PDB file of C-alpha atoms in Angstrom:
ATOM      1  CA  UNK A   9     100.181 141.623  28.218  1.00 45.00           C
ATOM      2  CA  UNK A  10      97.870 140.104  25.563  1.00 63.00           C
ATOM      3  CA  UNK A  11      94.653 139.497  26.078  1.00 80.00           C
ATOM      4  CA  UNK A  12      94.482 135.516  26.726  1.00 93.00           C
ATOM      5  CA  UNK A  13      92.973 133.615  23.405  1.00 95.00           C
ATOM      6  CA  UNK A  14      90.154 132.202  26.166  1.00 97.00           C
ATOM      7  CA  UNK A  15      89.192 133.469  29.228  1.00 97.00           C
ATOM      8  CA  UNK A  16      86.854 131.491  31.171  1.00 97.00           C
ATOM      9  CA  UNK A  17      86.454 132.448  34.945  1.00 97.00           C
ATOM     10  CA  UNK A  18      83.406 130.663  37.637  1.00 97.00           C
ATOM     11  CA  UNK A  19      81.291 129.191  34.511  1.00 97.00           C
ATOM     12  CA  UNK A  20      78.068 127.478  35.444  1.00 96.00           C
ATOM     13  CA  UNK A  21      76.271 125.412  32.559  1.00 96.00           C
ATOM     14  CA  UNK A  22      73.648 122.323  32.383  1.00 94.00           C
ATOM     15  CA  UNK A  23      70.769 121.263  30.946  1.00 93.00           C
ATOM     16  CA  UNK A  24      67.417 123.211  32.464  1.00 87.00           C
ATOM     17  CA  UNK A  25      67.571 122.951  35.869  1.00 85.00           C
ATOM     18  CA  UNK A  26      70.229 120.478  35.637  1.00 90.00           C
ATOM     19  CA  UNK A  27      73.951 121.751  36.506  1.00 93.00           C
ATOM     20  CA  UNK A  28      76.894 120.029  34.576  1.00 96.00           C
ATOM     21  CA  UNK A  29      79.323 122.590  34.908  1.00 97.00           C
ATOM     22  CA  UNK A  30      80.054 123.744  38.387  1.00 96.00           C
ATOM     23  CA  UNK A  31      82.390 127.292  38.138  1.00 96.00           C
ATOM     24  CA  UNK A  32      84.981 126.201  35.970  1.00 97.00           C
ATOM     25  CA  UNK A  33      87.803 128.669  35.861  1.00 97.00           C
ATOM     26  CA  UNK A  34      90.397 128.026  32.689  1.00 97.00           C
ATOM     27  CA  UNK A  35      92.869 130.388  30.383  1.00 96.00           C
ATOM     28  CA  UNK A  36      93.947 129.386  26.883  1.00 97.00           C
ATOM     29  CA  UNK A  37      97.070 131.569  25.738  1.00 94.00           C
ATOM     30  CA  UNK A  38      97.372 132.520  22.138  1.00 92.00           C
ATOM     31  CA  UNK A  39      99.482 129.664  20.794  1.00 92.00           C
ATOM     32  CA  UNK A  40      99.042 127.477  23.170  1.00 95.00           C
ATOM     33  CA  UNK A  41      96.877 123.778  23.671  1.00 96.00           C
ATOM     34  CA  UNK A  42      95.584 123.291  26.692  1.00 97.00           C
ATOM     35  CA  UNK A  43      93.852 119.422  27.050  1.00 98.00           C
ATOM     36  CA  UNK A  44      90.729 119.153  29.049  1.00 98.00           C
ATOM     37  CA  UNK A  45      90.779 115.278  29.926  1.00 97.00           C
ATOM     38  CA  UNK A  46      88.297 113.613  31.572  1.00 94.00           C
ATOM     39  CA  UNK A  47      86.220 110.593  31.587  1.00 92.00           C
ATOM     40  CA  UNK A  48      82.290 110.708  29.914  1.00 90.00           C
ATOM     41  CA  UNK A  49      79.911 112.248  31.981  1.00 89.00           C
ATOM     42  CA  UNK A  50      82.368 114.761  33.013  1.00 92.00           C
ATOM     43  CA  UNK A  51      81.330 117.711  31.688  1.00 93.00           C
ATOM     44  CA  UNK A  52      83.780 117.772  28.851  1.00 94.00           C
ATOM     45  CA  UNK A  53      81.211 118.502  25.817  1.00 92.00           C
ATOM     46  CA  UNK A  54      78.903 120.610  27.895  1.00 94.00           C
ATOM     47  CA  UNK A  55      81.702 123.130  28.606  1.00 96.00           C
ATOM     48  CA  UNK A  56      82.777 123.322  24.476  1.00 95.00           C
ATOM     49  CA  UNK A  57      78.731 123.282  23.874  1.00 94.00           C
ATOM     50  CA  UNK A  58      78.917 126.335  26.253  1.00 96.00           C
ATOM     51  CA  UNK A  59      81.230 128.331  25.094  1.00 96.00           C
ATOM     52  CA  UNK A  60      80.243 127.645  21.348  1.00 94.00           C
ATOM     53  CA  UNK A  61      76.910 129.683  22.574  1.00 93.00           C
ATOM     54  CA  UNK A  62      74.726 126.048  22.562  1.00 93.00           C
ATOM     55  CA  UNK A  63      73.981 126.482  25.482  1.00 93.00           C
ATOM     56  CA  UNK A  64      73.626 129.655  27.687  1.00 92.00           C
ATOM     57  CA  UNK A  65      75.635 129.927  30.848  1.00 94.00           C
ATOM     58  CA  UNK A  66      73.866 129.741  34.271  1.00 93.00           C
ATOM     59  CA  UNK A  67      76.575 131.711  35.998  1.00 95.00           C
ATOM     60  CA  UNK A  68      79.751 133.029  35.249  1.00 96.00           C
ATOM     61  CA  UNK A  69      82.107 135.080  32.260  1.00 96.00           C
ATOM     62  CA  UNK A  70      83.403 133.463  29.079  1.00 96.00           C
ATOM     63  CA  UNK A  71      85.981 135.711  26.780  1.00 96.00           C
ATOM     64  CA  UNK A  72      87.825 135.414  23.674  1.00 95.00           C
ATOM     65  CA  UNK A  73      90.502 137.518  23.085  1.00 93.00           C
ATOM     66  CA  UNK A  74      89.618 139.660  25.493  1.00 93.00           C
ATOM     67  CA  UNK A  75      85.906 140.038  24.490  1.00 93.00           C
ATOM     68  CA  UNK A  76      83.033 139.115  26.425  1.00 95.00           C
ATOM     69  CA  UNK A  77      80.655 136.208  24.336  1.00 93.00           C
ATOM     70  CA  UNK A  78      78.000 135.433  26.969  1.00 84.00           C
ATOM     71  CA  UNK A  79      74.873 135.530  24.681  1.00 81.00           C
ATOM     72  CA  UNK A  80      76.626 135.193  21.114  1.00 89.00           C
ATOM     73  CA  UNK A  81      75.265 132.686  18.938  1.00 90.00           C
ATOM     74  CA  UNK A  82      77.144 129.947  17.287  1.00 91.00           C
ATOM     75  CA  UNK A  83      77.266 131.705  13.476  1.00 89.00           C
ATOM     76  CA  UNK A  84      78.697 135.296  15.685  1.00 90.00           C
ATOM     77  CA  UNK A  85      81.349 133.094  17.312  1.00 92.00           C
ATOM     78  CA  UNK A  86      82.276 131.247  13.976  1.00 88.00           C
ATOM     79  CA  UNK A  87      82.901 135.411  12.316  1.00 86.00           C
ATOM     80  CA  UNK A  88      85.290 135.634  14.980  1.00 88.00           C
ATOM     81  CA  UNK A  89      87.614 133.052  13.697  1.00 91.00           C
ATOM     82  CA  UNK A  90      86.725 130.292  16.052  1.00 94.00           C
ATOM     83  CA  UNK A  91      86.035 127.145  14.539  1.00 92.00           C
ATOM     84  CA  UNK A  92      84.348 123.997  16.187  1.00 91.00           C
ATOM     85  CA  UNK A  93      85.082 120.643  15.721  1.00 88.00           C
ATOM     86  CA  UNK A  94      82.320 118.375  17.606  1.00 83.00           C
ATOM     87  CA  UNK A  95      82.367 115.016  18.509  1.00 76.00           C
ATOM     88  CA  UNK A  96      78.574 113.729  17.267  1.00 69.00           C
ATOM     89  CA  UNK A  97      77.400 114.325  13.759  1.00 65.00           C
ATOM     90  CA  UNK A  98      79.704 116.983  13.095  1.00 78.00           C
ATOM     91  CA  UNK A  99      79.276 115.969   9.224  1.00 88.00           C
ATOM     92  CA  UNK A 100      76.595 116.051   6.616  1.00 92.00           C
ATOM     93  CA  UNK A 101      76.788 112.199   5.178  1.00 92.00           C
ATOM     94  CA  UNK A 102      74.664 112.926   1.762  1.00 94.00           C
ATOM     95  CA  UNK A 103      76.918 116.325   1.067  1.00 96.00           C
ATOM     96  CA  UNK A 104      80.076 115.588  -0.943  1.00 97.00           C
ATOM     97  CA  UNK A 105      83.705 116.000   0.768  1.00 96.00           C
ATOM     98  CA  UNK A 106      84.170 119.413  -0.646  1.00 95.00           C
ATOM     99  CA  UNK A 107      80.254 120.496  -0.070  1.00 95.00           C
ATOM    100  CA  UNK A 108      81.241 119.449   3.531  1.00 94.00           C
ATOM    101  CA  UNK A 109      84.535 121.824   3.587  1.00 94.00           C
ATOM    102  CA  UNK A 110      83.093 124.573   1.631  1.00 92.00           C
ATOM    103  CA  UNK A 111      80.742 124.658   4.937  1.00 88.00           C
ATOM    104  CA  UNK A 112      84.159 125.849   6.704  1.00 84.00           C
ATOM    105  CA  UNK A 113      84.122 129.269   4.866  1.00 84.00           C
ATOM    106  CA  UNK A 114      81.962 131.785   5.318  1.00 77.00           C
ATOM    107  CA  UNK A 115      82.372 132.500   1.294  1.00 78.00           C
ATOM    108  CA  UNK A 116      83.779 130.681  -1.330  1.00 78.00           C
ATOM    109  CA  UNK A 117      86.005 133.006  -1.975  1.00 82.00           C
ATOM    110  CA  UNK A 118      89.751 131.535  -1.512  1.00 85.00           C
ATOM    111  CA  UNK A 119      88.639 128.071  -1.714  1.00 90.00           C
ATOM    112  CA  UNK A 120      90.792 126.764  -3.848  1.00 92.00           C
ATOM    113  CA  UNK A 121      94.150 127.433  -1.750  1.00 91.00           C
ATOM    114  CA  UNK A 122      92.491 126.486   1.242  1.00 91.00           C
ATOM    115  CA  UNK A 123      91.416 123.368  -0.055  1.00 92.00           C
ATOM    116  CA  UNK A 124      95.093 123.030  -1.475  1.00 92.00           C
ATOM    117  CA  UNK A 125      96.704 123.445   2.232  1.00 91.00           C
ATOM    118  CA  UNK A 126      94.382 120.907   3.916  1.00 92.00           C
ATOM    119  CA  UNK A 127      95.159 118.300   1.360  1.00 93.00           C
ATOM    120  CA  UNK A 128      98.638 118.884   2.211  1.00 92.00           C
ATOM    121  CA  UNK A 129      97.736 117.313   5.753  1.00 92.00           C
ATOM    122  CA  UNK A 130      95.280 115.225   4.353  1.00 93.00           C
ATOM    123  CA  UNK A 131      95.994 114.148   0.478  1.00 93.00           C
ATOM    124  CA  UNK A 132      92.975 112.165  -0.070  1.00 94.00           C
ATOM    125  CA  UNK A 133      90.862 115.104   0.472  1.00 94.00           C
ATOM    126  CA  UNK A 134      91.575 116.622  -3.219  1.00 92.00           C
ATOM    127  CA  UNK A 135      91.425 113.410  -5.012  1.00 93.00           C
ATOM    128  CA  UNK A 136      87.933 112.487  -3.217  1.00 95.00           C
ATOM    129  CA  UNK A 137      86.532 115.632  -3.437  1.00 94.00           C
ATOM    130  CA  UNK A 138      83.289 114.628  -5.220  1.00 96.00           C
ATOM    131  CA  UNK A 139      82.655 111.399  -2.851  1.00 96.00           C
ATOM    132  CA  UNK A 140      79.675 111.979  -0.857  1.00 96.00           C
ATOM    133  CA  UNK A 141      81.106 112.037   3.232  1.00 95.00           C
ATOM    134  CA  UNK A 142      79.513 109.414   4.515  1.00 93.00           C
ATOM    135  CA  UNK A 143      80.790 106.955   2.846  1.00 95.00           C
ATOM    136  CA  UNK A 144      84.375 107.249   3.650  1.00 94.00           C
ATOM    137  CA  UNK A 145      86.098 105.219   6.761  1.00 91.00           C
ATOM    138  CA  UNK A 146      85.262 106.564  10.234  1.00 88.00           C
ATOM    139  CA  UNK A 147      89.284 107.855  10.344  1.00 89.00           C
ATOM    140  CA  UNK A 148      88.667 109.517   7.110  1.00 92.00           C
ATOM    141  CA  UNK A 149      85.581 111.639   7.959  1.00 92.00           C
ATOM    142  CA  UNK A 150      87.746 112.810  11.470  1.00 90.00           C
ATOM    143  CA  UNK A 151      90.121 114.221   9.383  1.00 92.00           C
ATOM    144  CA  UNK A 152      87.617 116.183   6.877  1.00 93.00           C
ATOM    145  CA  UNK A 153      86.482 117.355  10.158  1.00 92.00           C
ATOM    146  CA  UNK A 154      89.603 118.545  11.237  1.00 91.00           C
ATOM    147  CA  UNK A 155      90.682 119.936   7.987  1.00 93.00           C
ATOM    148  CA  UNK A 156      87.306 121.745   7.889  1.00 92.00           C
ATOM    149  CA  UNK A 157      88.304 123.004  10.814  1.00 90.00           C
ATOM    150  CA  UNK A 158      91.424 124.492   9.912  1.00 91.00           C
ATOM    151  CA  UNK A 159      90.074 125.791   6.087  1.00 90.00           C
ATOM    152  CA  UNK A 160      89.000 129.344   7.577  1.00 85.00           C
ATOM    153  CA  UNK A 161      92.880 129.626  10.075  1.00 89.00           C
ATOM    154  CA  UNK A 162      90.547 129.981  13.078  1.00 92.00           C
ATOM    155  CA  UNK A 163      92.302 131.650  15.846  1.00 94.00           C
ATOM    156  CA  UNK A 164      90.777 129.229  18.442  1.00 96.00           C
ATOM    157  CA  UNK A 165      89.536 125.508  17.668  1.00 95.00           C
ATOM    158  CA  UNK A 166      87.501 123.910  20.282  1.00 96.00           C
ATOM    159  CA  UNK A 167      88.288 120.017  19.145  1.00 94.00           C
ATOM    160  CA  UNK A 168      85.827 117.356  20.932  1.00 93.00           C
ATOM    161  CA  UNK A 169      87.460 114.031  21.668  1.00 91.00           C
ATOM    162  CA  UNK A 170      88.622 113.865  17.471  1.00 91.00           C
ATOM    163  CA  UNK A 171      90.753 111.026  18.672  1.00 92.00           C
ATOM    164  CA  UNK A 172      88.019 108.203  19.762  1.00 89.00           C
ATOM    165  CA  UNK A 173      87.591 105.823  17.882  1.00 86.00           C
ATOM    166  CA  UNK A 174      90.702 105.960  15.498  1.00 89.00           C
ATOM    167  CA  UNK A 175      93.702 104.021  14.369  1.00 91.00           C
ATOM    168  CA  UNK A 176      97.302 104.618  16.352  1.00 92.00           C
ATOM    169  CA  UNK A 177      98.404 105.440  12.761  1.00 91.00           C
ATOM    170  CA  UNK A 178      95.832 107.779  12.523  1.00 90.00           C
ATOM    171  CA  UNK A 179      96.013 109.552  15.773  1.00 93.00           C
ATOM    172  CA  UNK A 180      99.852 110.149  15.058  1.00 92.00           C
ATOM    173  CA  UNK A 181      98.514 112.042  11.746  1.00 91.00           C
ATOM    174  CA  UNK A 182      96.670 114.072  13.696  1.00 92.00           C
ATOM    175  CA  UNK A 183      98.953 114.978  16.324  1.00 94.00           C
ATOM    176  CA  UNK A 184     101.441 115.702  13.329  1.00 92.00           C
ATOM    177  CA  UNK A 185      98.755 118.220  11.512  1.00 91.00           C
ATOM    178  CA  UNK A 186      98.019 119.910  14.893  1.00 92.00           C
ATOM    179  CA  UNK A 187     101.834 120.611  15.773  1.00 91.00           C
ATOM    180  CA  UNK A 188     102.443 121.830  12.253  1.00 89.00           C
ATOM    181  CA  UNK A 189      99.510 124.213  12.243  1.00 88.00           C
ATOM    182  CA  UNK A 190     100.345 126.005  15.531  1.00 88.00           C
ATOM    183  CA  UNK A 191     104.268 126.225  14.504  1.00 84.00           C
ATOM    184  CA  UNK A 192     104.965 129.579  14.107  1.00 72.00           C
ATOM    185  CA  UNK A 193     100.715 130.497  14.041  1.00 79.00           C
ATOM    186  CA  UNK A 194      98.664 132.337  16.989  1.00 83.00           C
ATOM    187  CA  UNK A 195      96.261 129.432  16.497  1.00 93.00           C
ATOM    188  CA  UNK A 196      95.299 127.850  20.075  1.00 96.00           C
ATOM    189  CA  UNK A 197      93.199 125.191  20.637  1.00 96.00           C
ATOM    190  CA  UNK A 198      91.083 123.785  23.100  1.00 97.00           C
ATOM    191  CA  UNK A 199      91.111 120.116  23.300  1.00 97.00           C
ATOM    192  CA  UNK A 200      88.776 117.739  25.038  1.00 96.00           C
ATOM    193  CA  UNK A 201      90.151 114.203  25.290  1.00 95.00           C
ATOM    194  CA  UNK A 202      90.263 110.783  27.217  1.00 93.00           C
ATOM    195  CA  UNK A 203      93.277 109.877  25.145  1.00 94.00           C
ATOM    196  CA  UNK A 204      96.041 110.951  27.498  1.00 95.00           C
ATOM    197  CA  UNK A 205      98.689 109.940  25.155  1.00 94.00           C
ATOM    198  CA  UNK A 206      97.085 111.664  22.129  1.00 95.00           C
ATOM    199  CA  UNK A 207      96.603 115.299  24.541  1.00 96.00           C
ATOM    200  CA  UNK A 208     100.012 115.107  26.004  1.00 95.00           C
ATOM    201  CA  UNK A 209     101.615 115.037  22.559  1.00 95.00           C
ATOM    202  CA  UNK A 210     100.002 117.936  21.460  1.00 95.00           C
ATOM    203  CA  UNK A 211      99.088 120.103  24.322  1.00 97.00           C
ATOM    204  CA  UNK A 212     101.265 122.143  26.534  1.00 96.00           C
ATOM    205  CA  UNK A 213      99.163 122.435  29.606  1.00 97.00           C
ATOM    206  CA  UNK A 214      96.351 119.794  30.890  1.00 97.00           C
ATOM    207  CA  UNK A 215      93.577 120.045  33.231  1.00 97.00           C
ATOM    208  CA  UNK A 216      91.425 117.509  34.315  1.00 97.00           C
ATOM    209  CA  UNK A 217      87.416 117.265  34.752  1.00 96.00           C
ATOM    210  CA  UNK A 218      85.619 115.293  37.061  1.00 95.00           C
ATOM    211  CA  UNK A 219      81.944 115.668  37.909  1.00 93.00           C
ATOM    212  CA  UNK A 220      81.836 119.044  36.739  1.00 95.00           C
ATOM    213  CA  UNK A 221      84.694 120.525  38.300  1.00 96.00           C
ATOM    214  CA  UNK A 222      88.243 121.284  37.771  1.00 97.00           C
ATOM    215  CA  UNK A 223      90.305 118.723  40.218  1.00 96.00           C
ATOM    216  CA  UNK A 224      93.813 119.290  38.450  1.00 96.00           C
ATOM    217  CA  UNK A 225      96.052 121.279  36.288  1.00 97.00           C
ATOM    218  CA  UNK A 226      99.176 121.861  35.473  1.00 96.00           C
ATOM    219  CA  UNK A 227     101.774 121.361  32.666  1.00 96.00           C
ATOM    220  CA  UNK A 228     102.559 118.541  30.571  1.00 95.00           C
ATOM    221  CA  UNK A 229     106.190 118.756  31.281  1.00 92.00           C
ATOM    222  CA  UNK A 230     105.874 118.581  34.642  1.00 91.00           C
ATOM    223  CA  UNK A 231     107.522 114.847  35.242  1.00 92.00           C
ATOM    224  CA  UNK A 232     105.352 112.126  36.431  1.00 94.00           C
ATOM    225  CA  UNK A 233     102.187 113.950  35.320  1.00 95.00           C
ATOM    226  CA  UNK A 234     100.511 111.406  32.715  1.00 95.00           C
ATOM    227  CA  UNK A 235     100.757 109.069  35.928  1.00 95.00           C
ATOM    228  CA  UNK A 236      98.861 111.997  37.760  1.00 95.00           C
ATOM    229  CA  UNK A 237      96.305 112.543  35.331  1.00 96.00           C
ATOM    230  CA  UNK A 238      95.748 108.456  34.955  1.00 94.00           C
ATOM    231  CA  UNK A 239      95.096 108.763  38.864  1.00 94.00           C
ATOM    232  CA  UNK A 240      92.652 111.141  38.295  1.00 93.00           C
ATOM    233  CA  UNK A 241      90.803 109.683  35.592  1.00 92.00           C
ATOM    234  CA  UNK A 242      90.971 106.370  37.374  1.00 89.00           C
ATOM    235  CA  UNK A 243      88.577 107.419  40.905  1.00 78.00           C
TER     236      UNK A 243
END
């Protein structure tokens, strides 16, 4: 059997002294999306922030592909094809759109074609290029960070809440660029959300974080679960 694209088994995580995280057990498959819902305060960020290498685990095992990572910085993790997508300042407002996505390679070598298949998600990308980031909308700069994202073909994404905030048009483009990436790819993703509409169209399997710890999971076919999850999210 393959090794599972993350592997994260009685994680432990906070801030100093204080715990966030209270052993959190969760598998990602290769291919797969698996939605981490939960309201804020939950945890949500700290667990991404921890297995990005932010911040180092109190307690427990964290793999990727099979691979241990406890103790790997951020830049290590990004060589190993897994990209990041956070949900504060995750762009550089003076750099220019393509400074920004450049930022997604770890060479400029290949740009050009990469920069070619993002703008076929995200057209405006090529044609505003040379625009500095932070002036373009709020729904705009979520999808440079998302097509950053994809530039490199991570084989994991670890995408923090890139729904908030954003127009129902613009959420269904995203939904629509995440289920055409992972056809046919190995590409799984990690998704934190309190958009249960948003996760369930995208993800195959959910699970659901209150205070810290895992209350739920299951999959998203199972009937009657976005009524489940809303019960969760709603104590």
């Amino acid at each position: 059997m393959a090794d599972a694209a993350l592997q994260i088994e009685h994680l432990t995580s906070g801030y100093g002294e204080a715990m966030v995280l209270r052993d959190i057990t969760l598998s990602l498959q290769q291919g797969e999306v698996l939605a981490v819902l939960g309201k804020n305060g939950m945890g949500k960020s700290t667990l991404l922030k921890t297995i990005m290498g932010f911040l180092p685990p109190h307690g427990g095992t964290i793999r990727i592909h099979g691979t241990p990572t406890t103790g790997l910085s951020p830049h290590r993790l990004a060589a190993r094809s897994v990209a990041y997508s956070p949900q504060d300042q995750a762009i550089f407002q003076d750099l220019s759109v393509e400074e920004n996505l450049r930022l997604g390679l770890r060479s400029d070598r290949g740009f050009a074609p990469a920069l070619d298949r993002v703008a076929g998600f995200f057209p405006f990308l090529a044609k505003r290029r040379r625009q500095a980031a932070g002036t373009l909308s709020g729904g705009e700069q979520k999808m440079l960070i998302m097509a950053r994202a994809l530039l490199s073909r991570p084989r994991l994404m670890l995408v923090d809440e890139i729904s908030e905030g954003l127009q129902p048009s613009v959420i269904l483009r995203m939904a629509e660029v995440m289920r055409s990436e992972l056809s046919g790819s190995q590409l799984s993703i990690l998704l934190i959300e309190q958009n249960v509409q948003f996760a369930l169209s995208v993800a195959q399997r959910y699970a659901v974080l209150t205070r810290g710890e895992i209350v739920d999971t299951g999959l998203i076919a199972q009937p009657g679960v976005e009524a489940r999850i809303h019960d969760h999210l709603a104590v």
